[in-house]
N, CA, C and O atoms as CSV, one atom per row, in Angstrom:
chain,resi,resn,atom,element,x,y,z
A,1,MET,N,N,0.629,-0.992,0.118
A,1,MET,CA,C,-0.060,0.247,0.119
A,1,MET,C,C,1.013,0.943,0.266
A,1,MET,O,O,2.019,0.728,0.941
A,2,PRO,N,N,0.591,2.195,-0.738
A,2,PRO,CA,C,1.268,3.370,-0.907
A,2,PRO,C,C,1.435,4.209,0.638
A,2,PRO,O,O,0.539,4.125,1.478
A,3,ALA,N,N,2.413,4.835,0.826
A,3,ALA,CA,C,2.790,6.085,1.935
A,3,ALA,C,C,1.748,6.529,2.198
A,3,ALA,O,O,1.130,6.649,1.140
A,4,GLY,N,N,0.867,7.025,3.446
A,4,GLY,CA,C,0.197,7.466,3.411
A,4,GLY,C,C,-1.522,6.838,3.352
A,4,GLY,O,O,-2.497,7.216,4.001
A,5,ALA,N,N,-1.426,5.932,2.482
A,5,ALA,CA,C,-2.811,5.555,1.955
A,5,ALA,C,C,-3.581,4.563,3.029
A,5,ALA,O,O,-2.763,3.878,3.644
A,6,ILE,N,N,-5.021,4.305,3.426
A,6,ILE,CA,C,-5.552,3.915,4.099
A,6,ILE,C,C,-6.734,3.202,3.540
A,6,ILE,O,O,-7.510,3.811,2.803
A,7,ALA,N,N,-6.971,1.597,3.929
A,7,ALA,CA,C,-8.033,0.865,3.471
A,7,ALA,C,C,-8.997,0.971,4.499
A,7,ALA,O,O,-9.023,0.928,5.729
A,8,VAL,N,N,-9.897,1.146,3.414
A,8,VAL,CA,C,-11.392,1.218,4.399
A,8,VAL,C,C,-12.260,-0.282,3.784
A,8,VAL,O,O,-12.691,-0.546,2.661
A,9,THR,N,N,-12.269,-1.017,5.000
A,9,THR,CA,C,-12.544,-2.440,4.665
A,9,THR,C,C,-13.865,-2.838,5.765
A,9,THR,O,O,-13.932,-2.241,6.839
A,10,GLY,N,N,-14.788,-3.786,5.431
A,10,GLY,CA,C,-15.483,-4.157,6.162
A,10,GLY,C,C,-17.174,-3.717,5.841
A,10,GLY,O,O,-17.445,-3.753,4.640
A,11,ALA,N,N,-17.927,-3.452,6.445
A,11,ALA,CA,C,-19.318,-2.509,6.321
A,11,ALA,C,C,-19.755,-1.628,5.711
A,11,ALA,O,O,-20.746,-0.929,5.918
A,12,VAL,N,N,-18.820,-1.626,4.702
A,12,VAL,CA,C,-19.356,-0.298,4.054
A,12,VAL,C,C,-20.051,-0.822,2.369
A,12,VAL,O,O,-20.404,-1.923,1.946
A,13,ARG,N,N,-20.022,0.432,1.799
A,13,ARG,CA,C,-21.061,0.142,0.605
A,13,ARG,C,C,-20.199,-0.387,-0.668
A,13,ARG,O,O,-20.572,-1.157,-1.553
A,14,THR,N,N,-18.728,0.354,-0.477
A,14,THR,CA,C,-17.731,-0.219,-1.594
A,14,THR,C,C,-16.512,0.173,-0.439
A,14,THR,O,O,-16.208,1.216,0.139
A,15,PRO,N,N,-15.802,-1.711,-0.413
A,15,PRO,CA,C,-14.182,-0.881,0.230
A,15,PRO,C,C,-13.779,-0.638,-0.707
A,15,PRO,O,O,-14.176,-0.925,-1.837
A,16,ARG,N,N,-12.256,0.378,-0.104
A,16,ARG,CA,C,-11.426,1.094,-1.339
A,16,ARG,C,C,-10.298,1.584,-0.214
A,16,ARG,O,O,-10.349,1.730,1.007
A,17,THR,N,N,-9.343,1.750,-1.127
A,17,THR,CA,C,-7.780,2.521,-0.666
A,17,THR,C,C,-7.931,3.703,-0.781
A,17,THR,O,O,-8.047,4.021,-1.965
A,18,VAL,N,N,-8.012,4.926,0.246
A,18,VAL,CA,C,-8.020,6.486,0.492
A,18,VAL,C,C,-6.435,6.793,0.401
A,18,VAL,O,O,-5.723,6.719,1.403
A,19,THR,N,N,-5.940,7.140,-0.866
A,19,THR,CA,C,-4.690,7.813,-1.089
A,19,THR,C,C,-4.551,9.344,0.006
A,19,THR,O,O,-5.541,10.016,0.294
A,20,ALA,N,N,-3.220,9.648,0.465
A,20,ALA,CA,C,-2.331,10.557,0.765
A,20,ALA,C,C,-3.243,11.789,0.006
A,20,ALA,O,O,-4.128,12.396,0.608
A,21,ASP,N,N,-2.936,12.013,-1.192
A,21,ASP,CA,C,-3.575,12.497,-2.127
A,21,ASP,C,C,-5.435,12.736,-1.621
A,21,ASP,O,O,-5.808,13.702,-0.954
A,22,GLN,N,N,-6.066,11.988,-1.960
A,22,GLN,CA,C,-7.427,12.108,-1.705
A,22,GLN,C,C,-7.343,12.542,-0.623
A,22,GLN,O,O,-7.428,13.766,-0.715
A,23,ILE,N,N,-7.185,12.149,0.686
A,23,ILE,CA,C,-7.289,12.797,2.061
A,23,ILE,C,C,-6.517,14.313,1.987
A,23,ILE,O,O,-7.111,15.147,2.670
A,24,ALA,N,N,-5.612,14.701,1.465
A,24,ALA,CA,C,-5.660,16.255,1.372
A,24,ALA,C,C,-6.358,17.162,1.194
A,24,ALA,O,O,-6.618,18.243,1.722
A,25,ALA,N,N,-6.848,16.176,-0.224
A,25,ALA,CA,C,-8.064,17.263,-0.903
A,25,ALA,C,C,-9.385,17.566,0.190
A,25,ALA,O,O,-9.992,18.621,0.372
A,26,LEU,N,N,-9.557,16.356,0.768
A,26,LEU,CA,C,-11.086,16.851,2.033
A,26,LEU,C,C,-10.377,18.022,2.462
A,26,LEU,O,O,-9.230,18.426,2.269
A,27,PRO,N,N,-11.866,18.681,3.419
A,27,PRO,CA,C,-11.504,19.767,4.335
A,27,PRO,C,C,-10.780,19.445,5.276
A,27,PRO,O,O,-10.992,18.423,5.928
A,28,GLN,N,N,-9.615,20.412,5.557
A,28,GLN,CA,C,-8.761,20.319,6.654
A,28,GLN,C,C,-8.993,20.844,7.833
A,28,GLN,O,O,-9.140,22.061,7.721
A,29,ARG,N,N,-9.110,20.401,9.120
A,29,ARG,CA,C,-8.589,20.477,10.596
A,29,ARG,C,C,-7.804,20.620,11.141
A,29,ARG,O,O,-6.973,19.713,11.089
A,30,THR,N,N,-7.495,21.799,12.023
A,30,THR,CA,C,-6.843,21.286,12.983
A,30,THR,C,C,-7.263,21.855,14.712
A,30,THR,O,O,-7.760,22.912,15.102
A,31,VAL,N,N,-6.772,20.538,15.505
A,31,VAL,CA,C,-7.125,20.397,17.188
A,31,VAL,C,C,-5.917,20.788,17.793
A,31,VAL,O,O,-4.814,20.825,17.247
A,32,SER,N,N,-6.214,21.098,19.043
A,32,SER,CA,C,-5.244,21.393,19.952
A,32,SER,C,C,-5.812,19.808,20.886
A,32,SER,O,O,-6.903,19.746,21.453
A,33,VAL,N,N,-4.971,18.858,20.859
A,33,VAL,CA,C,-5.296,17.789,22.315
A,33,VAL,C,C,-4.352,18.174,23.672
A,33,VAL,O,O,-3.597,19.139,23.789
A,34,GLN,N,N,-4.627,17.166,24.600
A,34,GLN,CA,C,-3.982,17.170,25.486
A,34,GLN,C,C,-4.117,15.331,26.153
A,34,GLN,O,O,-5.247,14.843,26.183
A,35,PHE,N,N,-3.358,14.791,26.456
A,35,PHE,CA,C,-3.467,13.426,26.864
A,35,PHE,C,C,-2.365,12.893,27.666
A,35,PHE,O,O,-1.231,13.353,27.800
A,36,ALA,N,N,-2.943,11.742,28.225
A,36,ALA,CA,C,-1.559,11.121,29.348
A,36,ALA,C,C,-0.677,10.108,28.439
A,36,ALA,O,O,-1.548,9.508,27.810
A,37,SER,N,N,0.135,9.772,28.172
A,37,SER,CA,C,1.068,8.962,28.021
A,37,SER,C,C,1.889,8.310,28.688
A,37,SER,O,O,1.610,8.478,29.875
A,38,GLY,N,N,2.912,7.534,28.550
A,38,GLY,CA,C,3.481,6.796,29.163
A,38,GLY,C,C,4.664,7.923,29.230
A,38,GLY,O,O,5.430,7.724,30.173
A,39,LYS,N,N,4.904,8.804,28.612
A,39,LYS,CA,C,5.802,10.192,28.198
A,39,LYS,C,C,5.306,11.001,29.737
A,39,LYS,O,O,6.174,11.509,30.448
A,40,GLY,N,N,4.249,11.031,30.020
A,40,GLY,CA,C,3.669,12.468,31.024
A,40,GLY,C,C,2.550,12.483,30.160
A,40,GLY,O,O,2.117,11.470,29.611
A,41,THR,N,N,1.939,13.941,29.996
A,41,THR,CA,C,1.253,14.979,29.598
A,41,THR,C,C,1.635,15.496,28.123
A,41,THR,O,O,2.192,16.582,27.964
A,42,GLU,N,N,1.330,14.730,27.160
A,42,GLU,CA,C,0.958,15.240,26.034
A,42,GLU,C,C,0.516,16.242,25.605
A,42,GLU,O,O,-0.674,16.333,25.904
A,43,GLN,N,N,0.995,17.351,24.845
A,43,GLN,CA,C,-0.176,18.253,24.010
A,43,GLN,C,C,0.603,18.538,22.711
A,43,GLN,O,O,1.789,18.680,22.413
A,44,HIS,N,N,-0.719,18.563,21.993
A,44,HIS,CA,C,0.092,18.511,20.522
A,44,HIS,C,C,-0.744,19.415,19.868
A,44,HIS,O,O,-1.551,19.915,20.651
A,45,ALA,N,N,-0.879,19.935,18.346
A,45,ALA,CA,C,-1.457,20.297,17.276
A,45,ALA,C,C,-1.863,19.333,16.348
A,45,ALA,O,O,-1.051,18.811,15.585
A,46,GLU,N,N,-2.957,19.076,16.350
A,46,GLU,CA,C,-3.133,17.848,15.353
A,46,GLU,C,C,-4.239,18.543,13.640
A,46,GLU,O,O,-5.373,19.017,13.581
A,47,ALA,N,N,-3.449,18.337,12.808
A,47,ALA,CA,C,-3.922,18.818,11.340
A,47,ALA,C,C,-4.560,16.963,10.708
A,47,ALA,O,O,-4.037,15.863,10.885
A,48,GLY,N,N,-5.663,17.294,10.077
A,48,GLY,CA,C,-6.049,16.898,9.004
A,48,GLY,C,C,-7.532,16.530,8.506
A,48,GLY,O,O,-7.915,17.340,7.663
A,49,VAL,N,N,-8.389,15.611,8.775
A,49,VAL,CA,C,-9.837,15.509,8.324
A,49,VAL,C,C,-10.324,14.892,9.423
A,49,VAL,O,O,-9.759,14.300,10.343
A,50,LEU,N,N,-11.562,15.143,9.166
A,50,LEU,CA,C,-12.552,14.457,10.115
A,50,LEU,C,C,-12.989,13.058,9.792
A,50,LEU,O,O,-13.388,12.953,8.632
A,51,LEU,N,N,-13.029,11.763,10.626
A,51,LEU,CA,C,-13.209,10.542,10.327
A,51,LEU,C,C,-14.133,10.950,9.494
A,51,LEU,O,O,-13.857,10.992,8.295
A,52,THR,N,N,-15.504,11.360,9.987
A,52,THR,CA,C,-16.715,11.247,8.945
A,52,THR,C,C,-16.690,11.944,7.789
A,52,THR,O,O,-17.657,11.982,7.028
A,53,ASP,N,N,-15.392,12.647,7.541
A,53,ASP,CA,C,-15.261,13.127,6.054
A,53,ASP,C,C,-14.602,12.105,5.153
A,53,ASP,O,O,-14.718,11.892,3.946
A,54,LEU,N,N,-13.959,11.601,5.994
A,54,LEU,CA,C,-13.126,10.318,5.086
A,54,LEU,C,C,-14.183,9.140,5.114
A,54,LEU,O,O,-14.163,8.212,4.305
A,55,LEU,N,N,-14.961,9.256,5.970
A,55,LEU,CA,C,-16.015,7.514,6.180
A,55,LEU,C,C,-17.446,8.497,6.111
A,55,LEU,O,O,-18.293,8.362,6.994
A,56,PRO,N,N,-17.578,9.175,5.347
A,56,PRO,CA,C,-19.455,9.801,5.331
A,56,PRO,C,C,-20.224,8.210,5.882
A,56,PRO,O,O,-19.764,7.068,5.905
A,57,VAL,N,N,-21.412,8.703,6.237
A,57,VAL,CA,C,-22.484,8.185,6.446
A,57,VAL,C,C,-22.884,7.280,5.675
A,57,VAL,O,O,-23.034,6.095,5.973
A,58,ASP,N,N,-23.132,7.922,4.366
A,58,ASP,CA,C,-23.849,6.973,2.960
A,58,ASP,C,C,-22.666,6.090,2.465
A,58,ASP,O,O,-22.805,5.456,1.419
A,59,SER,N,N,-21.778,6.040,3.011
A,59,SER,CA,C,-20.532,5.070,2.742
A,59,SER,C,C,-20.837,3.707,3.603
A,59,SER,O,O,-20.519,2.590,3.197
A,60,LEU,N,N,-21.246,3.862,4.372
A,60,LEU,CA,C,-21.627,2.767,5.165
A,60,LEU,C,C,-22.928,1.512,4.836
A,60,LEU,O,O,-23.828,2.041,4.184
A,61,ALA,N,N,-23.120,0.507,5.038
A,61,ALA,CA,C,-23.788,0.040,4.427
A,61,ALA,C,C,-25.273,-0.054,5.346
A,61,ALA,O,O,-25.840,-1.032,5.832
A,62,THR,N,N,-25.556,1.124,5.351
A,62,THR,CA,C,-26.694,0.886,6.253
A,62,THR,C,C,-27.888,0.583,5.811
A,62,THR,O,O,-27.996,0.330,4.612
A,63,THR,N,N,-29.234,0.530,6.795
A,63,THR,CA,C,-30.249,-0.064,6.111
A,63,THR,C,C,-31.313,1.153,6.503
A,63,THR,O,O,-30.858,2.226,6.897
A,64,SER,N,N,-32.438,0.989,6.405
A,64,SER,CA,C,-33.905,2.001,6.585
A,64,SER,C,C,-34.076,1.878,8.038
A,64,SER,O,O,-35.040,2.491,8.497
A,65,ALA,N,N,-33.444,1.306,8.746
A,65,ALA,CA,C,-33.828,1.602,10.552
A,65,ALA,C,C,-33.160,2.586,11.054
A,65,ALA,O,O,-32.075,3.095,10.773
A,66,LYS,N,N,-34.128,2.830,12.006
A,66,LYS,CA,C,-33.980,4.278,12.204
A,66,LYS,C,C,-32.546,4.576,13.217
A,66,LYS,O,O,-32.186,3.956,14.217
A,67,ASN,N,N,-31.897,5.783,12.524
A,67,ASN,CA,C,-30.770,5.450,13.136
A,67,ASN,C,C,-29.311,4.690,12.922
A,67,ASN,O,O,-28.272,5.073,13.461
A,68,ASP,N,N,-29.406,3.644,12.118
A,68,ASP,CA,C,-29.004,2.781,11.916
A,68,ASP,C,C,-27.078,3.322,11.761
A,68,ASP,O,O,-26.212,2.470,11.959
A,69,GLN,N,N,-26.882,4.069,11.575
A,69,GLN,CA,C,-25.543,4.418,11.855
A,69,GLN,C,C,-24.718,4.552,13.161
A,69,GLN,O,O,-23.510,4.482,13.383
A,70,LEU,N,N,-25.890,4.789,14.012
A,70,LEU,CA,C,-25.488,4.297,15.366
A,70,LEU,C,C,-25.028,2.671,15.945
A,70,LEU,O,O,-24.621,2.364,17.066
A,71,SER,N,N,-25.227,1.911,14.904
A,71,SER,CA,C,-24.998,0.122,15.024
A,71,SER,C,C,-23.412,0.021,14.364
A,71,SER,O,O,-22.879,-1.066,14.139
A,72,PHE,N,N,-22.943,0.964,14.171
A,72,PHE,CA,C,-21.541,1.082,13.537
A,72,PHE,C,C,-20.242,1.342,14.274
A,72,PHE,O,O,-20.003,2.390,14.874
A,73,ALA,N,N,-19.548,0.464,14.196
A,73,ALA,CA,C,-17.926,0.674,14.795
A,73,ALA,C,C,-16.808,0.851,13.953
A,73,ALA,O,O,-16.878,0.094,12.985
A,74,VAL,N,N,-15.792,1.575,13.957
A,74,VAL,CA,C,-14.749,1.464,13.639
A,74,VAL,C,C,-13.307,1.682,14.258
A,74,VAL,O,O,-12.897,2.663,14.878
A,75,VAL,N,N,-12.457,0.183,13.836
A,75,VAL,CA,C,-11.651,-0.188,14.158
A,75,VAL,C,C,-10.538,0.084,13.643
A,75,VAL,O,O,-10.196,-0.793,12.850
A,76,ALA,N,N,-9.545,1.226,13.778
A,76,ALA,CA,C,-8.311,1.680,13.595
A,76,ALA,C,C,-7.334,1.301,13.511
A,76,ALA,O,O,-6.599,1.954,14.251
A,77,VAL,N,N,-6.619,0.268,12.803
A,77,VAL,CA,C,-5.307,-0.664,12.486
A,77,VAL,C,C,-4.202,0.159,12.023
A,77,VAL,O,O,-4.217,0.807,10.977
A,78,GLY,N,N,-2.905,0.082,13.144
A,78,GLY,CA,C,-2.195,0.582,12.602
A,78,GLY,C,C,-1.522,-0.558,12.232
A,78,GLY,O,O,-1.821,-1.751,12.294
A,79,SER,N,N,0.223,0.512,11.515
A,79,SER,CA,C,0.860,-0.715,10.829
A,79,SER,C,C,1.654,-2.057,11.442
A,79,SER,O,O,2.041,-3.096,10.907
A,80,ASP,N,N,1.713,-1.574,12.746
A,80,ASP,CA,C,2.109,-2.663,13.550
A,80,ASP,C,C,0.986,-3.595,13.957
A,80,ASP,O,O,1.426,-4.528,14.629
A,81,GLY,N,N,-0.138,-3.636,13.792
A,81,GLY,CA,C,-1.465,-4.249,14.590
A,81,GLY,C,C,-1.834,-3.709,15.309
A,81,GLY,O,O,-2.536,-4.511,15.924
A,82,TYR,N,N,-1.952,-2.180,16.095
A,82,TYR,CA,C,-2.172,-1.883,17.009
A,82,TYR,C,C,-3.617,-1.586,16.393
A,82,TYR,O,O,-3.632,-1.203,15.224
A,83,ARG,N,N,-4.921,-1.736,17.117
A,83,ARG,CA,C,-5.974,-1.516,17.148
A,83,ARG,C,C,-6.708,-0.747,18.379
A,83,ARG,O,O,-6.324,-0.753,19.549
A,84,ALA,N,N,-7.707,-0.169,17.921
A,84,ALA,CA,C,-8.702,0.826,18.842
A,84,ALA,C,C,-10.083,1.122,18.337
A,84,ALA,O,O,-10.286,1.629,17.234
A,85,LEU,N,N,-10.792,0.867,18.976
A,85,LEU,CA,C,-12.421,1.064,18.465
A,85,LEU,C,C,-13.061,2.255,18.888
A,85,LEU,O,O,-12.777,2.861,19.921
A,86,VAL,N,N,-13.904,2.567,18.092
A,86,VAL,CA,C,-14.367,4.144,18.152
A,86,VAL,C,C,-15.764,3.907,17.499
A,86,VAL,O,O,-15.807,3.395,16.380
A,87,SER,N,N,-17.246,4.362,18.346
A,87,SER,CA,C,-18.166,4.281,17.778
A,87,SER,C,C,-18.765,5.078,16.445
A,87,SER,O,O,-18.942,6.293,16.535
A,88,TYR,N,N,-19.007,4.536,15.481
A,88,TYR,CA,C,-19.499,5.697,14.586
A,88,TYR,C,C,-20.406,6.773,15.303
A,88,TYR,O,O,-19.934,7.896,15.127
A,89,GLY,N,N,-21.369,6.778,15.930
A,89,GLY,CA,C,-22.211,7.739,16.809
A,89,GLY,C,C,-21.251,8.859,17.588
A,89,GLY,O,O,-21.423,10.075,17.499
A,90,GLU,N,N,-20.074,8.128,18.465
A,90,GLU,CA,C,-19.541,9.498,18.696
A,90,GLU,C,C,-18.529,10.521,17.545
A,90,GLU,O,O,-17.940,11.586,17.735
A,91,ALA,N,N,-18.609,9.979,16.789
A,91,ALA,CA,C,-17.938,10.715,15.365
A,91,ALA,C,C,-18.998,11.618,14.897
A,91,ALA,O,O,-18.673,12.765,14.592
A,92,ALA,N,N,-20.284,11.229,14.795
A,92,ALA,CA,C,-20.995,11.906,13.562
A,92,ALA,C,C,-21.512,12.978,14.338
A,92,ALA,O,O,-21.888,12.985,15.510
A,93,PRO,N,N,-21.464,13.947,13.424
A,93,PRO,CA,C,-21.984,15.511,13.321
A,93,PRO,C,C,-23.269,15.440,14.259
A,93,PRO,O,O,-23.334,16.199,15.226
A,94,ASP,N,N,-24.285,14.544,13.989
A,94,ASP,CA,C,-25.690,14.470,14.225
A,94,ASP,C,C,-25.418,13.831,15.953
A,94,ASP,O,O,-26.293,14.125,16.768
A,95,PHE,N,N,-24.449,13.149,16.347
A,95,PHE,CA,C,-25.028,12.825,17.488
A,95,PHE,C,C,-23.562,13.340,18.573
A,95,PHE,O,O,-23.541,14.430,19.145
A,96,GLY,N,N,-22.527,12.393,18.667
A,96,GLY,CA,C,-21.602,12.813,19.571
A,96,GLY,C,C,-20.585,13.808,19.222
A,96,GLY,O,O,-19.933,14.459,20.038
A,97,ASN,N,N,-20.485,13.885,17.740
A,97,ASN,CA,C,-19.657,15.082,17.389
A,97,ASN,C,C,-18.224,15.374,17.848
A,97,ASN,O,O,-17.865,16.551,17.814
A,98,ARG,N,N,-17.467,14.549,18.222
A,98,ARG,CA,C,-16.601,14.372,19.166
A,98,ARG,C,C,-15.281,14.677,18.507
A,98,ARG,O,O,-14.237,14.501,19.135
A,99,GLY,N,N,-15.279,15.287,16.831
A,99,GLY,CA,C,-14.232,15.832,16.435
A,99,GLY,C,C,-13.116,14.623,16.116
A,99,GLY,O,O,-11.921,14.848,15.923
A,100,LEU,N,N,-13.528,13.743,16.105
A,100,LEU,CA,C,-12.350,12.550,15.685
A,100,LEU,C,C,-11.943,12.792,14.595
A,100,LEU,O,O,-12.666,13.005,13.621
A,101,LEU,N,N,-10.488,12.794,14.599
A,101,LEU,CA,C,-9.498,13.492,13.356
A,101,LEU,C,C,-8.895,12.034,12.730
A,101,LEU,O,O,-8.648,11.095,13.487
A,102,VAL,N,N,-8.681,11.947,11.238
A,102,VAL,CA,C,-7.292,11.335,10.932
A,102,VAL,C,C,-6.492,12.300,10.689
A,102,VAL,O,O,-6.777,12.996,9.714
A,103,SER,N,N,-5.191,12.664,11.526
A,103,SER,CA,C,-4.493,13.671,11.448
A,103,SER,C,C,-3.214,13.278,10.573
A,103,SER,O,O,-2.508,12.302,10.826
A,104,THR,N,N,-3.017,14.117,9.568
A,104,THR,CA,C,-1.470,13.818,8.907
A,104,THR,C,C,-0.585,14.718,9.250
A,104,THR,O,O,0.510,14.670,8.690
A,105,SER,N,N,-0.780,15.488,9.996
A,105,SER,CA,C,0.935,16.236,10.892
A,105,SER,C,C,0.221,16.871,12.154
A,105,SER,O,O,-0.921,17.285,12.350
A,106,GLU,N,N,1.437,16.770,12.978
A,106,GLU,CA,C,1.351,17.147,14.223
A,106,GLU,C,C,2.507,18.274,14.496
A,106,GLU,O,O,3.644,18.315,14.025
A,107,ASP,N,N,1.937,19.072,15.300
A,107,ASP,CA,C,3.005,20.544,15.497
A,107,ASP,C,C,3.541,20.965,14.255
A,107,ASP,O,O,4.753,21.178,14.208
A,108,GLY,N,N,2.711,21.152,13.041
A,108,GLY,CA,C,3.340,21.226,11.981
A,108,GLY,C,C,3.856,20.504,11.601
A,108,GLY,O,O,3.785,20.883,10.432
A,109,ALA,N,N,4.511,19.492,11.548
A,109,ALA,CA,C,5.245,18.530,10.861
A,109,ALA,C,C,4.434,17.110,10.509
A,109,ALA,O,O,3.739,16.371,11.207
A,110,PRO,N,N,4.856,17.067,9.058
A,110,PRO,CA,C,3.788,16.080,8.372
A,110,PRO,C,C,4.377,14.615,8.925
A,110,PRO,O,O,5.565,14.364,9.126
A,111,LEU,N,N,3.406,13.843,9.090
A,111,LEU,CA,C,3.303,12.225,9.970
A,111,LEU,C,C,3.740,11.515,8.404
A,111,LEU,O,O,3.719,12.078,7.310
A,112,ALA,N,N,4.052,10.383,8.659
A,112,ALA,CA,C,4.766,9.739,7.750
A,112,ALA,C,C,3.700,8.925,7.343
A,112,ALA,O,O,3.638,8.745,6.127
A,113,ARG,N,N,2.613,8.237,8.222
A,113,ARG,CA,C,1.540,7.799,8.195
A,113,ARG,C,C,0.427,8.435,8.358
A,113,ARG,O,O,0.664,9.629,8.546
A,114,PRO,N,N,-0.867,8.156,8.376
A,114,PRO,CA,C,-2.132,9.218,9.233
A,114,PRO,C,C,-2.110,8.210,10.760
A,114,PRO,O,O,-1.584,7.144,11.078
A,115,ARG,N,N,-2.945,9.169,11.406
A,115,ARG,CA,C,-2.935,8.846,13.043
A,115,ARG,C,C,-4.293,9.155,13.514
A,115,ARG,O,O,-4.582,10.350,13.577
A,116,LEU,N,N,-5.129,8.334,13.839
A,116,LEU,CA,C,-6.392,8.506,14.347
A,116,LEU,C,C,-6.346,9.304,15.805
A,116,LEU,O,O,-5.614,8.903,16.710
A,117,VAL,N,N,-7.128,10.375,15.933
A,117,VAL,CA,C,-6.543,11.352,16.814
A,117,VAL,C,C,-8.347,11.354,17.574
A,117,VAL,O,O,-9.381,11.540,16.933
A,118,VAL,N,N,-8.245,11.117,18.902
A,118,VAL,CA,C,-9.537,11.464,19.677
A,118,VAL,C,C,-9.416,12.344,20.896
A,118,VAL,O,O,-8.828,12.101,21.950
A,119,PRO,N,N,-10.185,13.564,20.487
A,119,PRO,CA,C,-9.748,14.899,21.081
A,119,PRO,C,C,-10.685,14.125,22.332
A,119,PRO,O,O,-11.533,13.241,22.212
A,120,GLY,N,N,-10.212,14.781,23.493
A,120,GLY,CA,C,-11.234,14.850,24.722
A,120,GLY,C,C,-10.751,13.587,25.427
A,120,GLY,O,O,-11.041,13.561,26.623
A,121,ASP,N,N,-9.890,12.234,24.826
A,121,ASP,CA,C,-10.034,11.091,25.373
A,121,ASP,C,C,-8.294,11.703,27.030
A,121,ASP,O,O,-7.259,12.335,26.820
A,122,GLY,N,N,-8.791,11.140,28.292
A,122,GLY,CA,C,-7.714,11.433,29.104
A,122,GLY,C,C,-6.281,10.718,28.865
A,122,GLY,O,O,-5.256,11.145,29.399
A,123,LYS,N,N,-6.306,9.658,28.065
A,123,LYS,CA,C,-5.084,8.688,27.483
A,123,LYS,C,C,-5.108,8.950,25.955
A,123,LYS,O,O,-6.097,9.233,25.279
A,124,GLY,N,N,-3.569,8.769,25.463
A,124,GLY,CA,C,-4.060,8.748,24.582
A,124,GLY,C,C,-4.124,6.997,23.499
A,124,GLY,O,O,-3.768,6.823,22.334
A,125,GLY,N,N,-4.632,6.136,24.354
A,125,GLY,CA,C,-4.566,4.842,24.072
A,125,GLY,C,C,-5.397,4.424,22.984
A,125,GLY,O,O,-5.456,3.232,22.683
A,126,ARG,N,N,-6.131,5.416,22.283
A,126,ARG,CA,C,-7.170,5.360,21.189
A,126,ARG,C,C,-6.383,6.131,20.221
A,126,ARG,O,O,-7.065,6.152,19.196
A,127,TYR,N,N,-5.166,6.848,20.007
A,127,TYR,CA,C,-4.426,7.536,18.893
A,127,TYR,C,C,-3.785,6.447,18.840
A,127,TYR,O,O,-2.936,6.017,19.620
A,128,VAL,N,N,-4.443,5.736,17.359
A,128,VAL,CA,C,-3.919,4.799,16.800
A,128,VAL,C,C,-2.915,5.775,15.572
A,128,VAL,O,O,-3.449,6.532,14.761
A,129,SER,N,N,-1.191,5.524,15.675
A,129,SER,CA,C,-0.223,5.753,15.115
A,129,SER,C,C,-0.069,4.963,13.532
A,129,SER,O,O,-0.811,4.002,13.329
A,130,ASP,N,N,0.721,5.312,12.642
A,130,ASP,CA,C,0.651,4.605,11.144
A,130,ASP,C,C,-0.572,3.703,10.612
A,130,ASP,O,O,-0.742,2.568,10.167
A,131,LEU,N,N,-1.198,4.654,10.858
A,131,LEU,CA,C,-2.917,4.036,10.311
A,131,LEU,C,C,-2.828,3.613,8.799
A,131,LEU,O,O,-2.417,4.178,7.785
A,132,VAL,N,N,-3.362,2.430,9.059
A,132,VAL,CA,C,-3.250,1.411,7.452
A,132,VAL,C,C,-4.808,1.003,7.171
A,132,VAL,O,O,-5.175,0.748,6.024
A,133,ARG,N,N,-5.726,0.955,8.313
A,133,ARG,CA,C,-6.802,0.479,7.780
A,133,ARG,C,C,-7.926,0.652,9.349
A,133,ARG,O,O,-7.899,0.352,10.543
A,134,LEU,N,N,-8.942,1.420,8.223
A,134,LEU,CA,C,-10.142,1.668,8.968
A,134,LEU,C,C,-11.228,0.424,8.581
A,134,LEU,O,O,-11.857,0.289,7.531
A,135,GLU,N,N,-11.234,-0.497,9.868
A,135,GLU,CA,C,-12.491,-1.638,9.569
A,135,GLU,C,C,-13.858,-1.137,10.277
A,135,GLU,O,O,-13.997,-0.955,11.487
A,136,VAL,N,N,-14.831,-0.954,9.279
A,136,VAL,CA,C,-16.288,-0.455,9.902
A,136,VAL,C,C,-16.559,-1.989,10.130
A,136,VAL,O,O,-16.214,-3.015,9.544
A,137,ILE,N,N,-17.348,-1.692,11.269
A,137,ILE,CA,C,-18.135,-3.235,11.949
A,137,ILE,C,C,-19.392,-2.714,11.998
A,137,ILE,O,O,-19.639,-1.543,12.286
A,138,ARG,N,N,-20.178,-3.536,11.729
A,138,ARG,CA,C,-21.647,-3.261,12.286
A,138,ARG,C,C,-21.811,-3.800,13.899
A,138,ARG,O,O,-21.988,-5.018,13.911
A,139,ALA,N,N,-21.799,-3.326,14.967
A,139,ALA,CA,C,-22.065,-3.875,16.048
A,139,ALA,C,C,-22.972,-4.526,16.661
A,139,ALA,O,O,-22.864,-5.307,17.607
A,140,ALA,N,N,-23.997,-4.136,16.015
A,140,ALA,CA,C,-25.593,-4.498,16.626
A,140,ALA,C,C,-26.168,-5.377,15.617
A,140,ALA,O,O,-25.713,-5.061,14.517
A,141,GLY,N,N,-26.982,-6.350,15.543
A,141,GLY,CA,C,-27.678,-6.855,14.547
A,141,GLY,C,C,-28.614,-6.475,14.241
A,141,GLY,O,O,-29.214,-6.994,13.301
C-alpha cells in the first residue's frame, strides 16, 4: 500500500483505499489535544480530516432502520497491528460530534502515515499511529 494510504474495509458499501492525495483534498481541520501517555502529559496541534469526512454516513452499509449509523463502529488499525475501536455515533456530527480526526501532521510536521486522534480522551490509547486500515463493523444486529 502506498505511504499515507488507508484501506477502508468491512461493513461499507464500497471497500476502497484512500490515498494521501485524496485525504489532502478533503476539508482540513486543526485541533489542540492533551492526553496522558507513558511519557507524561502530551500536548499537540493535530491537523487532518474528520473521520466522518473520510468515512461519511452514506459510505456505511446501513439499512432503513432508524438511526442505523449508530449500529456501526470503526476499528482503526496501525501498521504494527495496534487496534482501537471508536463508535461511529461518537464521531457523527448529528450525535457525539467529538471531532475524531485522521491526522496527517502533528505540531506542523507531516506524519509519514496518518494517525487516528480522539480529542477529549484522557489517555492516548485510542490514538492509532501509522494508520493503515479503517475496518467498519456492525456492532448491533
